[in-house]
Coordinates of C-alpha atoms in Angstrom, one line a residue:
M207 CA 25.3 115.5 204.3
K208 CA 24.1 116.5 200.9
V209 CA 26.1 117.1 197.7
F210 CA 24.8 118.7 194.5
V211 CA 26.6 117.2 191.5
G212 CA 26.6 117.9 187.7
S213 CA 28.7 118.4 184.6
F214 CA 28.4 120.9 181.8
Y215 CA 31.5 120.3 179.6
H216 CA 32.6 121.9 176.4
E217 CA 35.8 123.2 174.9
A218 CA 35.2 126.0 172.4
T219 CA 37.4 127.2 169.5
T220 CA 36.7 130.7 168.4
F221 CA 38.3 130.0 165.0
N222 CA 35.5 127.5 164.2
P223 CA 32.9 129.7 162.4
F224 CA 29.9 127.5 163.4
L225 CA 28.0 127.8 166.6
T226 CA 27.6 124.8 168.9
E227 CA 23.9 124.0 169.5
I228 CA 21.8 122.0 172.0
K229 CA 21.7 119.0 169.5
D230 CA 25.5 118.7 169.6
F231 CA 25.5 117.6 173.3
T232 CA 25.1 114.2 174.9
F233 CA 22.6 115.0 177.6
L234 CA 21.4 113.2 180.7
E235 CA 19.6 114.5 183.7
G236 CA 18.6 113.4 187.2
D237 CA 19.6 109.9 188.4
K238 CA 20.7 108.8 184.9
S239 CA 23.5 111.4 185.0
L240 CA 25.0 109.8 188.1
E241 CA 26.0 106.8 186.1
R242 CA 28.6 109.0 184.3
F243 CA 30.4 110.2 187.4
A244 CA 33.2 108.3 189.1
S245 CA 32.4 110.4 192.2
T246 CA 29.0 108.8 192.7
E247 CA 30.4 105.6 194.3
L248 CA 32.6 107.6 196.7
F249 CA 29.7 109.8 197.9
R250 CA 27.5 106.8 198.4
N251 CA 30.1 104.9 200.3
E252 CA 30.3 107.9 202.7
E253 CA 26.5 107.8 203.0
I254 CA 26.2 111.3 201.5
E255 CA 23.0 112.1 199.8
I256 CA 23.5 113.0 196.2
I257 CA 21.4 115.7 194.5
P258 CA 21.8 115.1 190.7
S259 CA 21.4 117.8 188.1
I260 CA 22.8 117.2 184.6
Y261 CA 25.4 115.6 182.5
A262 CA 25.9 117.5 179.3
T263 CA 29.1 117.1 177.2
A264 CA 30.0 117.7 173.5
I265 CA 33.1 117.3 171.4
S266 CA 35.2 120.4 171.1
S267 CA 33.6 122.8 168.5
G268 CA 32.7 126.4 167.9
I269 CA 31.5 128.7 170.7
L270 CA 28.1 127.9 172.3
S271 CA 25.1 129.8 171.1
E272 CA 23.6 131.8 174.0
K273 CA 20.5 129.8 173.7
T274 CA 22.5 126.5 174.1
Y275 CA 24.2 127.8 177.2
R276 CA 21.0 129.0 178.8
F277 CA 19.3 125.7 178.1
F278 CA 21.9 123.7 180.1
A279 CA 22.7 126.3 182.6
D280 CA 19.0 126.8 183.4
K281 CA 18.6 123.0 183.8
M282 CA 21.4 123.0 186.4
I283 CA 20.3 126.2 188.1
T284 CA 16.7 125.0 188.4
K285 CA 17.9 121.8 190.1
L286 CA 20.1 123.8 192.5
K287 CA 17.2 126.1 193.5
E288 CA 15.1 123.0 194.3
A289 CA 17.9 121.5 196.5
I290 CA 17.5 122.0 200.2
D291 CA 20.2 122.3 202.8
I292 CA 23.1 121.1 200.6
D293 CA 26.6 120.9 202.2
G294 CA 28.7 121.0 199.1
I295 CA 28.8 121.2 195.3
W296 CA 30.8 118.9 193.0
L297 CA 31.0 119.7 189.3
H298 CA 33.0 118.5 186.3
L299 CA 33.6 121.4 183.8
H300 CA 36.1 122.0 181.1
G301 CA 37.4 125.5 181.6
S302 CA 37.5 126.7 178.0
M303 CA 33.8 127.0 177.3
E304 CA 33.0 130.3 175.4
V305 CA 29.5 131.5 174.9
E306 CA 28.3 134.2 172.4
N307 CA 27.5 137.5 174.1
I308 CA 28.7 136.1 177.5
G309 CA 32.3 135.0 177.3
S310 CA 33.5 132.3 179.7
G311 CA 30.7 129.9 180.3
E312 CA 32.2 128.4 183.4
L313 CA 32.7 131.8 185.1
A314 CA 29.1 132.8 184.2
L315 CA 27.8 129.5 185.6
L316 CA 29.7 129.8 188.8
K317 CA 28.5 133.3 189.4
E318 CA 24.9 132.2 189.0
I319 CA 25.6 129.3 191.4
R320 CA 27.1 131.7 194.0
E321 CA 24.1 134.0 193.7
I322 CA 21.9 131.2 194.8
C323 CA 24.0 129.3 197.4
G324 CA 26.3 132.1 198.7
Y325 CA 30.0 131.6 199.5
D326 CA 29.8 129.3 202.6
I327 CA 29.0 126.1 200.6
P328 CA 32.3 124.7 199.2
I329 CA 32.5 124.0 195.4
S330 CA 34.8 121.3 194.1
L331 CA 35.7 121.2 190.4
T332 CA 37.3 118.7 188.1
L333 CA 38.7 120.6 185.2
D334 CA 40.4 119.8 181.9
F335 CA 44.1 120.3 181.5
H336 CA 43.4 122.6 178.6
A337 CA 41.3 125.1 180.5
N338 CA 41.6 128.9 179.9
L339 CA 40.7 130.4 183.2
K340 CA 39.6 134.0 183.8
D341 CA 41.6 136.0 186.3
E342 CA 38.7 136.0 188.8
F343 CA 37.7 132.4 188.3
H344 CA 39.4 131.1 191.5
Q345 CA 37.4 133.5 193.6
Y346 CA 34.2 131.5 193.0
V347 CA 35.5 128.0 193.8
N348 CA 37.3 126.3 196.6
I349 CA 38.7 123.0 195.4
V350 CA 40.2 122.5 191.9
R351 CA 42.1 119.6 190.2
S352 CA 42.9 119.1 186.6
Y353 CA 43.8 116.0 184.6
R354 CA 47.4 114.8 184.8
T355 CA 47.5 112.9 181.5
V356 CA 47.7 114.1 177.9
P357 CA 46.0 112.4 176.0
H358 CA 43.5 112.4 178.9
I359 CA 42.9 109.0 180.5
D360 CA 42.5 110.0 184.1
Q361 CA 39.2 111.8 184.2
A362 CA 37.6 109.2 186.5
E363 CA 40.6 109.3 188.8
T364 CA 40.5 113.1 188.9
E365 CA 36.7 113.0 189.7
Q366 CA 37.4 110.7 192.6
I367 CA 40.1 113.0 194.0
T368 CA 38.0 116.1 193.8
A369 CA 35.2 114.2 195.5
K370 CA 37.5 113.1 198.3
L371 CA 38.8 116.6 198.9
L372 CA 35.2 117.9 199.0
I373 CA 34.2 115.3 201.6
E374 CA 37.1 116.3 203.8
C375 CA 36.3 119.9 203.4
M376 CA 32.7 119.4 204.4
K377 CA 33.6 117.2 207.4
N378 CA 36.2 119.6 208.7
K379 CA 34.1 122.7 207.7
T380 CA 37.3 124.4 206.4
K381 CA 37.5 127.6 204.4
I382 CA 39.5 127.2 201.3
N383 CA 40.7 130.0 198.9
P384 CA 42.8 128.9 196.0
S385 CA 45.8 131.0 194.6
F386 CA 46.0 131.7 190.9
I387 CA 48.6 133.1 188.5
R388 CA 48.5 133.5 184.7
V389 CA 51.5 132.3 182.8
P390 CA 52.1 134.2 179.4
I391 CA 52.4 131.1 177.3
I392 CA 50.1 130.0 174.5
L393 CA 50.9 126.8 172.5
P394 CA 49.1 123.9 170.8
G395 CA 48.4 120.9 173.0
E396 CA 50.4 118.8 170.7
K397 CA 53.6 120.5 172.0
A398 CA 52.7 119.5 175.6
M399 CA 52.4 115.8 175.9
G400 CA 52.2 114.1 179.3
N401 CA 54.9 111.4 178.5
A402 CA 57.5 113.9 177.4
D403 CA 59.4 116.8 179.0
P404 CA 58.9 119.5 180.0
L405 CA 55.3 118.5 180.8
K406 CA 56.3 115.2 182.4
S407 CA 58.6 117.1 184.8
I408 CA 55.9 119.7 185.5
F409 CA 53.4 116.9 186.4
Q410 CA 56.0 115.5 188.7
K411 CA 56.5 118.9 190.3
L412 CA 52.7 119.1 191.0
E413 CA 52.9 115.8 192.8
E414 CA 55.8 117.0 194.9
I415 CA 54.0 120.2 195.8
E416 CA 50.9 118.2 196.9
Q417 CA 53.1 116.3 199.4
I418 CA 53.8 119.6 201.3
E419 CA 51.8 120.0 204.4
G420 CA 49.1 122.5 203.9
I421 CA 48.7 122.0 200.1
I422 CA 45.9 119.7 198.8
S423 CA 46.0 120.4 195.1
A424 CA 48.5 121.9 192.6
N425 CA 47.6 122.5 189.0
Y426 CA 49.2 123.5 185.8
F427 CA 46.8 124.4 182.9
N428 CA 48.2 124.4 179.4
G429 CA 45.3 126.4 178.1
H430 CA 43.5 126.0 174.8
A431 CA 45.4 127.8 172.1
W432 CA 42.6 128.1 169.5
N433 CA 40.6 130.6 171.5
D434 CA 41.0 134.3 170.9
T435 CA 40.0 135.6 174.3
V436 CA 41.6 137.5 177.2
N437 CA 41.7 134.3 179.3
T438 CA 43.6 132.3 176.7
S439 CA 47.0 131.3 178.2
A440 CA 48.6 128.8 180.5
S441 CA 48.0 129.2 184.2
V442 CA 48.8 127.9 187.7
L443 CA 46.3 127.3 190.5
V444 CA 47.3 126.0 194.0
V445 CA 44.7 125.0 196.7
P446 CA 45.6 125.3 200.4
K447 CA 44.3 122.9 203.0
S448 CA 42.7 125.8 204.9
E449 CA 42.9 129.6 205.4
S450 CA 45.9 129.3 207.6
Y451 CA 47.9 128.0 204.6
E452 CA 46.9 130.6 202.0
C453 CA 50.3 132.4 202.2
L454 CA 52.0 129.0 201.5
A455 CA 49.8 128.4 198.5
E456 CA 50.6 131.8 197.1
E457 CA 54.3 131.2 197.6
W458 CA 54.1 127.9 195.7
T459 CA 51.9 129.3 193.0
K460 CA 54.6 131.9 192.2
K461 CA 57.3 129.2 192.3
L462 CA 55.4 126.9 190.0
A463 CA 54.6 129.6 187.5
D464 CA 58.3 130.6 187.4
Y465 CA 59.3 127.0 186.9
V466 CA 56.9 126.5 184.0
F467 CA 57.9 129.8 182.3
S468 CA 61.6 128.9 182.7
R469 CA 61.0 125.8 180.6
R470 CA 58.9 127.4 177.9
H471 CA 61.5 126.9 175.2
E472 CA 61.4 123.1 175.7
F473 CA 57.8 122.6 174.6
T474 CA 57.9 120.9 171.2
Y475 CA 56.5 118.0 169.2
N476 CA 57.5 114.5 170.0
V477 CA 56.2 112.9 166.8
T478 CA 57.0 113.4 163.1
V479 CA 55.7 116.8 161.9
L480 CA 55.5 117.5 158.2
E481 CA 53.7 119.7 155.7
A482 CA 50.7 117.8 154.2
R483 CA 52.3 116.6 151.0
E484 CA 55.5 115.5 152.8
A485 CA 53.3 113.7 155.3
I486 CA 51.7 111.7 152.5
D487 CA 55.1 111.0 150.9
Q488 CA 56.4 109.6 154.2
A489 CA 53.3 107.6 154.9
L490 CA 53.4 106.0 151.5
S491 CA 57.1 105.0 152.0
K492 CA 56.3 103.0 155.2
K493 CA 56.4 99.3 154.8
R494 CA 54.4 98.4 158.0
K495 CA 50.8 99.3 158.6
P496 CA 48.8 101.2 159.7
V497 CA 50.3 104.6 159.5
F498 CA 48.2 107.4 161.0
I499 CA 48.2 110.9 159.5
A500 CA 46.7 113.6 161.8
D501 CA 44.8 116.3 159.9
S502 CA 45.9 118.7 162.6
G503 CA 44.4 121.9 161.1
D504 CA 40.9 120.3 161.1
N505 CA 41.3 118.6 164.5
T506 CA 37.7 118.1 165.8
T507 CA 39.0 117.0 169.2
G508 CA 40.5 120.6 169.4
G509 CA 37.4 122.3 168.1
A510 CA 37.7 122.4 164.3
P511 CA 34.5 121.6 162.4
G512 CA 35.9 118.5 160.5
I513 CA 34.9 119.7 157.1
N514 CA 38.3 119.9 155.3
T515 CA 38.7 117.8 152.2
L516 CA 42.4 118.8 151.6
L517 CA 44.0 115.4 152.4
L518 CA 41.4 113.6 150.3
K519 CA 42.2 115.7 147.3
M520 CA 45.9 115.2 147.8
F521 CA 45.6 111.4 148.1
K522 CA 43.4 111.3 144.9
E523 CA 46.2 113.1 143.0
R524 CA 48.8 110.5 144.1
E525 CA 49.8 107.1 142.7
L526 CA 49.0 104.8 145.6
G527 CA 50.2 101.5 144.2
N528 CA 48.8 98.7 146.3
K529 CA 48.4 101.0 149.4
R530 CA 44.9 101.4 150.8
V531 CA 43.9 104.7 152.5
L532 CA 41.1 105.6 154.8
I533 CA 39.9 109.2 155.3
S534 CA 38.0 109.4 158.6
A535 CA 35.8 111.3 158.7
I536 CA 34.6 114.3 156.7
F537 CA 31.6 116.2 158.1
D538 CA 29.1 117.1 155.3
K539 CA 25.5 116.6 156.4
Y540 CA 24.0 117.3 153.0
S541 CA 26.4 114.9 151.3
F542 CA 25.7 112.3 153.9
E543 CA 21.9 112.5 153.4
K544 CA 22.3 112.0 149.7
I545 CA 24.7 109.0 150.1
N546 CA 22.7 107.5 152.9
A547 CA 19.7 107.2 150.5
Y548 CA 21.6 104.5 148.6
Q549 CA 21.9 100.8 149.7
V550 CA 25.2 99.3 150.7
G551 CA 26.7 97.8 147.6
D552 CA 25.3 100.5 145.3
F553 CA 27.6 102.5 143.0
I554 CA 27.3 106.2 143.7
T555 CA 28.4 109.4 142.1
E556 CA 28.2 112.2 144.7
N557 CA 30.4 115.1 146.0
V558 CA 31.7 115.5 149.6
G559 CA 32.7 118.9 150.9
V560 CA 30.6 121.8 152.2
G561 CA 32.5 124.5 150.2
H562 CA 32.9 126.8 153.2
D563 CA 36.4 127.8 152.1
E564 CA 39.2 126.6 149.9
N565 CA 40.1 123.8 152.4
S566 CA 36.6 122.3 152.2
T567 CA 35.9 122.4 148.4
P568 CA 33.7 119.6 147.1
V569 CA 35.5 116.5 145.9
P570 CA 33.8 113.9 143.6
L571 CA 33.2 110.5 145.0
K572 CA 32.7 107.8 142.3
G573 CA 32.6 104.4 143.8
K574 CA 30.7 101.9 145.9
L575 CA 28.9 102.5 149.2
I576 CA 30.5 99.7 151.3
A577 CA 29.2 100.4 154.8
K578 CA 26.8 102.4 157.0
G579 CA 27.4 102.8 160.7
D580 CA 27.3 104.8 163.9
L581 CA 29.3 107.8 164.8
L582 CA 30.4 107.7 168.4
G583 CA 31.0 110.5 170.9
F584 CA 34.2 111.8 172.5
M585 CA 36.0 111.0 175.8
S586 CA 33.4 110.3 178.5
S587 CA 30.7 109.8 175.9
A588 CA 32.9 107.7 173.6
N589 CA 30.4 104.8 173.6
D590 CA 27.3 107.0 172.9
K591 CA 25.9 107.1 169.4
V592 CA 26.0 110.8 168.4
G593 CA 25.5 110.5 164.6
E594 CA 25.8 108.3 161.6
V595 CA 28.4 107.6 158.8
C596 CA 28.5 106.2 155.3
V597 CA 31.7 104.7 153.9
V598 CA 32.4 105.1 150.2
S599 CA 35.2 103.2 148.4
I600 CA 36.8 105.0 145.5
G601 CA 39.5 102.7 144.3
N602 CA 42.3 102.5 146.9
I603 CA 40.7 105.2 149.0
D604 CA 37.8 104.7 151.4
V605 CA 36.1 107.9 152.6
V606 CA 33.9 108.2 155.7
V607 CA 31.2 110.8 155.4
A608 CA 29.5 111.8 158.6
N609 CA 26.4 113.8 159.5
R610 CA 28.2 115.7 162.2
G611 CA 31.7 116.7 163.2
D612 CA 33.6 114.2 165.3
S613 CA 36.8 112.2 165.4
F614 CA 37.6 108.5 165.5
T615 CA 39.6 108.4 168.8
T616 CA 39.1 104.7 169.7
L617 CA 39.1 101.3 167.9
N618 CA 35.4 101.1 168.6
H619 CA 34.8 104.2 166.5
F620 CA 36.0 102.3 163.5
K621 CA 34.2 99.1 164.4
R622 CA 30.9 100.8 164.9
A623 CA 31.3 102.6 161.6
G624 CA 31.6 99.3 159.8
I625 CA 35.4 99.6 159.2
T626 CA 38.0 96.9 159.7
I627 CA 41.1 98.9 160.6
E628 CA 43.5 96.1 159.6
D629 CA 42.5 96.6 155.9
Y630 CA 44.3 99.9 155.6
D631 CA 47.9 101.0 155.2
I632 CA 47.3 104.7 155.9
I633 CA 44.5 106.2 158.0
A634 CA 43.9 109.9 158.2
V635 CA 42.1 111.2 161.3
K636 CA 40.8 114.5 162.4
Q637 CA 43.1 114.9 165.4
G638 CA 46.3 116.5 166.6
Y639 CA 48.0 114.2 168.9
L640 CA 47.0 110.6 168.4
F641 CA 44.7 109.1 171.1
D642 CA 46.1 106.2 173.1
E643 CA 44.2 103.2 171.6
L644 CA 45.2 104.3 168.1
S645 CA 48.8 105.0 169.1
A646 CA 49.0 101.5 170.5
V647 CA 48.3 99.9 167.1
S648 CA 50.1 102.5 165.0
E649 CA 53.2 101.6 163.0
G650 CA 53.8 105.3 162.4
E651 CA 52.4 108.6 163.6
I652 CA 52.6 111.7 161.4
L653 CA 51.2 115.1 162.3
A654 CA 50.4 116.9 159.0
L655 CA 50.6 120.7 159.2
T656 CA 47.2 121.3 157.5
P657 CA 45.3 124.7 157.5
G658 CA 42.1 125.2 159.4
A659 CA 40.6 126.3 162.7
T660 CA 43.2 124.4 164.7
D661 CA 46.2 125.3 162.6
Q662 CA 49.4 124.3 164.6
R663 CA 51.1 127.4 163.2
L664 CA 49.5 129.9 165.5
E665 CA 51.2 132.8 163.6
K666 CA 48.8 132.0 160.7
L667 CA 45.8 132.7 162.9
E668 CA 44.6 136.3 163.7
F669 CA 44.6 136.9 167.5
H670 CA 43.0 140.2 168.6
H671 CA 42.0 139.6 172.2
I672 CA 44.7 137.6 173.9
I673 CA 46.8 139.5 176.5
R674 CA 50.2 140.6 175.1
P675 CA 53.1 139.9 175.4
M676 CA 52.6 136.2 175.0
F677 CA 55.2 133.5 174.3
P678 CA 56.0 132.4 171.6
I679 CA 54.0 134.9 169.6
D680 CA 56.1 137.6 171.3
N681 CA 59.8 137.2 172.2
I682 CA 59.6 137.1 176.0

């Protein structure tokens, strides 16, 4: 048997004004791409021939330019056209990719794939929990499974599960048609954490449904709130074992959707949430370190550009005493290039801040360049160098200036940037919820309600295309 595999993974935020381009992706093709998939070993153990295509992934950001989508889609489609007599297709996608002039990138890609291979070849997908799925999406796929952890730490496990299900489908030559229902809920991911109810109970419910004879996968998608599209919302997708169980899948899809909607009022934060100045006050009052402040409105893991200087300005206005503060990281390519021209140890006087809006106004940096380092990628490319940083010390505040938008989500991000995390009392990061490695060393987590492309206060954003009514924007 032969399986065609690949990944084209991106989560778009329509409130980010900057397009995502080819250079923003970590890109591998051919046999090198297979090293990134946990499914590779499973297929090889079953003596299945793997036809590799591409591995292309980028941190969440603005919508893809049409040119960028076509570059990666054409790479994958060309490989598919060259493949001969394949028995199945295995892909890892996100589910919330938006492309200029096209819309849903995943749906467009699947339509192109079906035009080439028809509908008899099964397609198995690994999808992100924050996918926004179009109503007709499920008509182009057979097997789907989403992550069951938030923050996401089970991508490899999910890839293995979707690979196993595809192998069984190919061996048994079964026809599989998923069932799908949209749930009219839109909320920030920070209100749906895997270790807290109601999501914890919803994940348990999915496991229970998958124990029912005839059901091989049950999925709840929270959706990605910062996308103003018709497919932005939560949803439920259930996969039957075969055609004979389709009615059962439809029944459980409805039950699961009702269950999720009945618990909509329970979605809330499970960390301290404060306005920006109050977040700084509380962080300064903490005796143990480090305390992390999430710059939630400029959350690059949720698609914001990472350009805001608001927290830096606020910290500069405060009396910090003996507290040391790290701002990680502000994206300003022009400022980075100017600072990078200096040598470590030099005293510099430069500005940081692109001046796109009032939240990213330039801030003077007068101090010493104390480090230069690497900027690492996100999630499955977290060990890949995707850019560079300079660290400038201005008194009690150290500022990381990066040549692209990204977030420090692991301890290695700080190490590779030349930063010793133990030196700081307060660390500001471009995140919403804190990622696991940072949470494990944190002595306090504060989500600051800052403005920006990923503002937690959805009522402050202008939605024109989402389907209404939608909870909690509408009282339903």
